[in-house]
Short mmCIF file of C-alpha atoms in Angstrom, two decimals:
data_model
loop_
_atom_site.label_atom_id
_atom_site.label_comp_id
_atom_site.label_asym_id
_atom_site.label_seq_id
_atom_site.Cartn_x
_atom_site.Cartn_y
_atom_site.Cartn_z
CA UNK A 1 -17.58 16.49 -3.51
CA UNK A 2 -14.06 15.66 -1.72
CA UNK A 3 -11.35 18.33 -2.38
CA UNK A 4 -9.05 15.56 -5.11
CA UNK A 5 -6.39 15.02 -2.51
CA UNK A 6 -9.08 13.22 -0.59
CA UNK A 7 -10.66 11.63 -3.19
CA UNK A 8 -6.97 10.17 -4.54
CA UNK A 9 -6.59 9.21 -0.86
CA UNK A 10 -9.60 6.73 -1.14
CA UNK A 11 -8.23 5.65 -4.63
CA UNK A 12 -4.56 4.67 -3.25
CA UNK A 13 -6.63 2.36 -0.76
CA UNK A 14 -8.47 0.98 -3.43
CA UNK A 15 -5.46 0.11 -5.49
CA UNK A 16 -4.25 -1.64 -2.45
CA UNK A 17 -7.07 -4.03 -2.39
CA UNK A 18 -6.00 -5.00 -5.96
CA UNK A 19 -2.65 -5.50 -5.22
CA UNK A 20 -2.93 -7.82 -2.14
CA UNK A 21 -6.24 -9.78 -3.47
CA UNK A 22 -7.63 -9.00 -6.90
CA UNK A 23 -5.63 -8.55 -10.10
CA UNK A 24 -9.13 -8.10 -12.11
CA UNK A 25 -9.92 -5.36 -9.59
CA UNK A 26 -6.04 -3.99 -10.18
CA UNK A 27 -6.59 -4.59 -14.10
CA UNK A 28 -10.49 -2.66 -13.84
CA UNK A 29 -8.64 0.20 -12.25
CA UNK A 30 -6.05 0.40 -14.58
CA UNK A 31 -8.33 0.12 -17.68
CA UNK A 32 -10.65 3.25 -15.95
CA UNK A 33 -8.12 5.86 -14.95
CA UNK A 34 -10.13 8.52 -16.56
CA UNK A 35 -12.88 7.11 -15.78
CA UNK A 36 -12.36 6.86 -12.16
CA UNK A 37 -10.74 10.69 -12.02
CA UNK A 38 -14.04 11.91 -13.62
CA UNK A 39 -15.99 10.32 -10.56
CA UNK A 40 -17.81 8.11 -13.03
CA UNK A 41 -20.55 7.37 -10.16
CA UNK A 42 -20.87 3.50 -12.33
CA UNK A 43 -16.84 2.96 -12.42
CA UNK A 44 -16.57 4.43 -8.53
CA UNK A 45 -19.12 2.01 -7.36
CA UNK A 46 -17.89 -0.71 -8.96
CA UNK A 47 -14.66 -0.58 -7.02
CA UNK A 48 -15.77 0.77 -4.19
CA UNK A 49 -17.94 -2.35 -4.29
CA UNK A 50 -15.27 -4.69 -4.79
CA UNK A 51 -13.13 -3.31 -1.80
CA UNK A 52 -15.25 -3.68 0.47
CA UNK A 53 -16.15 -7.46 -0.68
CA UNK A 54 -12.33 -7.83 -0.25
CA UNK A 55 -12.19 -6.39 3.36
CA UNK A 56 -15.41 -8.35 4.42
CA UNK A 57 -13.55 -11.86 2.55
CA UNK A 58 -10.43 -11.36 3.83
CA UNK A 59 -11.89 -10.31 7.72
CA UNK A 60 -14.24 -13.35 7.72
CA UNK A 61 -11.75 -15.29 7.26
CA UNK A 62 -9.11 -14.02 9.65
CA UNK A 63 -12.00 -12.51 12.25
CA UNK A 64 -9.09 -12.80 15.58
CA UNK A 65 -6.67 -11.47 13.19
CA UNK A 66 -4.40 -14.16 13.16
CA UNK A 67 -2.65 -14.14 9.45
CA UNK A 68 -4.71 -13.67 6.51
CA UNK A 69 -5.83 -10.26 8.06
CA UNK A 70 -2.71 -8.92 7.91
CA UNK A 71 -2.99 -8.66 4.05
CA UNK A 72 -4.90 -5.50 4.97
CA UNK A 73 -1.37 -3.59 6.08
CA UNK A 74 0.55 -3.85 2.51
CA UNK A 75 1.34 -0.05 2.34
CA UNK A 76 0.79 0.55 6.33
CA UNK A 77 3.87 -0.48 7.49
CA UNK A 78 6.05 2.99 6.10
CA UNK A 79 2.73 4.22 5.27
CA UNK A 80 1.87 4.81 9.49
CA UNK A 81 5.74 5.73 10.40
CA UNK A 82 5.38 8.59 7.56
CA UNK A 83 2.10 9.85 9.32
CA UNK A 84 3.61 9.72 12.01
CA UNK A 85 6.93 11.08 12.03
CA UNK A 86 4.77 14.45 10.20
CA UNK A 87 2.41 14.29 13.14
CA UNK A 88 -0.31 13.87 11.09
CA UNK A 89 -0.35 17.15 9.43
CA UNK A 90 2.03 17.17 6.54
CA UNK A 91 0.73 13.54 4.69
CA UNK A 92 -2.33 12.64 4.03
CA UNK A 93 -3.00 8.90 5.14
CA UNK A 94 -3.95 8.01 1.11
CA UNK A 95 -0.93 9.53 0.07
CA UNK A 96 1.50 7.52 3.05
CA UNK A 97 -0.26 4.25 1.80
CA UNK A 98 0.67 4.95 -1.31
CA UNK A 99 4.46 5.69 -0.64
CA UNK A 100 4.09 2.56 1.30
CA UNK A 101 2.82 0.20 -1.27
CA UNK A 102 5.87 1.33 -3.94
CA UNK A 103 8.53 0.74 -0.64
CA UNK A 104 6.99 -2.26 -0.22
CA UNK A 105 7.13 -3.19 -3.56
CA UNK A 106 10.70 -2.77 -4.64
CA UNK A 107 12.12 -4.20 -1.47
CA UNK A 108 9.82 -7.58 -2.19
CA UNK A 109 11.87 -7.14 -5.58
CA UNK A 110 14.89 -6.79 -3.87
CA UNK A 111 14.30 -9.72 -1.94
CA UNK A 112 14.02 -11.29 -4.89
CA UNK A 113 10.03 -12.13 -4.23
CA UNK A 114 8.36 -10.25 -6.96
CA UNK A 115 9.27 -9.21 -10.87
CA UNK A 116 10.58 -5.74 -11.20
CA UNK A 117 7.50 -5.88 -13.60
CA UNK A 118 4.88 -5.96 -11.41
CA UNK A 119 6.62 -3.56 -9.15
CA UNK A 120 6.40 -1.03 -12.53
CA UNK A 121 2.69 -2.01 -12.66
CA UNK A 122 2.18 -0.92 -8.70
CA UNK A 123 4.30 2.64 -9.18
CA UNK A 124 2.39 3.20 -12.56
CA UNK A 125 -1.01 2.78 -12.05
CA UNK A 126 -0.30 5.29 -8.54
CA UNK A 127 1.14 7.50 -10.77
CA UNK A 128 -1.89 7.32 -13.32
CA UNK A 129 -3.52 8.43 -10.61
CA UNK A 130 -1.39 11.52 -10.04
CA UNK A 131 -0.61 10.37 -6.31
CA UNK A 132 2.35 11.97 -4.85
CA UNK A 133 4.85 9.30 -3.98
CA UNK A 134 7.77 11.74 -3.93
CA UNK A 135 9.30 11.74 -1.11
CA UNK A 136 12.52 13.07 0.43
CA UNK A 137 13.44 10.99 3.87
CA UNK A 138 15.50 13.07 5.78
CA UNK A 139 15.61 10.97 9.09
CA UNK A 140 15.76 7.39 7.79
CA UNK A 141 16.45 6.71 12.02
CA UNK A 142 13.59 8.20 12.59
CA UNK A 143 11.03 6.50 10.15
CA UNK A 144 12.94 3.23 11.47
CA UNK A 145 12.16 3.77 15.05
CA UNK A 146 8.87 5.05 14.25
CA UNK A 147 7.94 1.44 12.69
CA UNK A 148 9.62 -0.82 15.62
CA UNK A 149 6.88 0.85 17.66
CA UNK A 150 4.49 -0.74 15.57
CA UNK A 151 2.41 -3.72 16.08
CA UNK A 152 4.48 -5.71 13.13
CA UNK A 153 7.66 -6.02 14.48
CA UNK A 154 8.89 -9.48 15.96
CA UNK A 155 12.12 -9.82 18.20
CA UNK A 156 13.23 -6.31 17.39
CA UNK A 157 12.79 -7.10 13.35
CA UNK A 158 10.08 -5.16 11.22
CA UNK A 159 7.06 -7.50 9.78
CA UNK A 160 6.23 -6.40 5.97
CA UNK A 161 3.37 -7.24 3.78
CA UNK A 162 5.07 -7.70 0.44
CA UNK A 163 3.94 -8.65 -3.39
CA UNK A 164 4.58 -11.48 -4.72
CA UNK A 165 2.75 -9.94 -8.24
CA UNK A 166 -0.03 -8.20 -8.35
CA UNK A 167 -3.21 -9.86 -6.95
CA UNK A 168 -0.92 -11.83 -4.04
CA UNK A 169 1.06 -10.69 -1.04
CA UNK A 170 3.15 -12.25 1.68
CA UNK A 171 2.61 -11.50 4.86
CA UNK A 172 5.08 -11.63 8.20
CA UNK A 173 7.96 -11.35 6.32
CA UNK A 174 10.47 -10.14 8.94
CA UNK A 175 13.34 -7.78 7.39
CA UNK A 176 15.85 -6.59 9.95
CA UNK A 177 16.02 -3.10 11.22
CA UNK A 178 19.39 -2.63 9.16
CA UNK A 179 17.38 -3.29 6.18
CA UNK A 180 15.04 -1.63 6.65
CA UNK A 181 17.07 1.93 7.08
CA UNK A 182 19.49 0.99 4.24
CA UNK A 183 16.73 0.21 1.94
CA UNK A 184 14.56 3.53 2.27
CA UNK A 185 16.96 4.63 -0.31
CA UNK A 186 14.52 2.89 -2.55
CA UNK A 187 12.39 5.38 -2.44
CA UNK A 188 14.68 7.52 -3.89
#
């Protein structure tokens, strides 16, 4: 009954939990597109399901959140600066994830941590979706400033959650502030 921005904003969450845990979960979604858009109650149940299973896995083990947890942020990391620096009002917290997740995943490229492959896998099965990644940064100073007041940055450097391929991330992975501004031409 959601209005489909806020139903796609539950779906780019979803696809997260494939990408940092579960590549059958990331492989289910991308075999049920039109399934899932259709609100299939059996397809949106199963991955509902399986999110959740991932959450209550990955908080179990990491309860005082002291590394595995932070699996949970792939995405948040731009995601919150880009909520943020709109003041809430002009992205929806689905859609910021989202941008997030494809940021995240062509800098881990760049870093040379995950295949340009899987990083086409991330930004197509978002775009099967018909999530709005566009973006047009127009204060790259600002979005970087925005994320050092985060929780994830260490000695002045910005903690990511990158892929390794989907179904794995790396967490802490500390890219410096320099980086992180030159590289939100990525997103381009």
């Amino acid at each position: 009954t959601l209005p489909k921005s806020e139903f796609l904003n539950g779906i780019a969450e979803i696809i997260k939990y494939g990408v940092i845990h579960d590549p059958y979960l990331f492989k289910y979604l991308d075999e049920n597109v039109s399934k899932l858009l259709a609100k299939d109650l059996d397809a949106l149940k199963h991955v509902i399901k399986r999110s959740c299973e991932i959450k209550a896995e990955v908080v179990a083990e990491d309860e005082r959140e002291s590394g595995l947890r932070a699996i949970l942020n792939y995405g948040h990391t731009l995601g919150h600066a880009l909520e943020a620096t709109t003041r809430y009002k002009g992205i929806k917290h689905g859609r910021a994830i989202a941008i997030g997740m494809v940021y995240a995943a062509k800098l881990a490229e760049q870093k040379g941590l995950c295949d340009m492959s899987d990083v086409e896998k991330i930004i197509k099965i978002i775009d099967d979706f018909e999530i709005d990644i566009d973006i047009d940064i127009k204060d790259a100073n600002q979005i970087v400033d925005t994320m050092k007041l985060d929780k994830k940055v260490k000695g002045g450097n910005i903690e990511f959650v990158l892929p390794v391929r989907v179904g794995k991330v790396r967490h802490g992975v500390v890219i410096d502030t320099r980086e992180v501004h030159d590289s939100l031409a990525l997103l381009a």
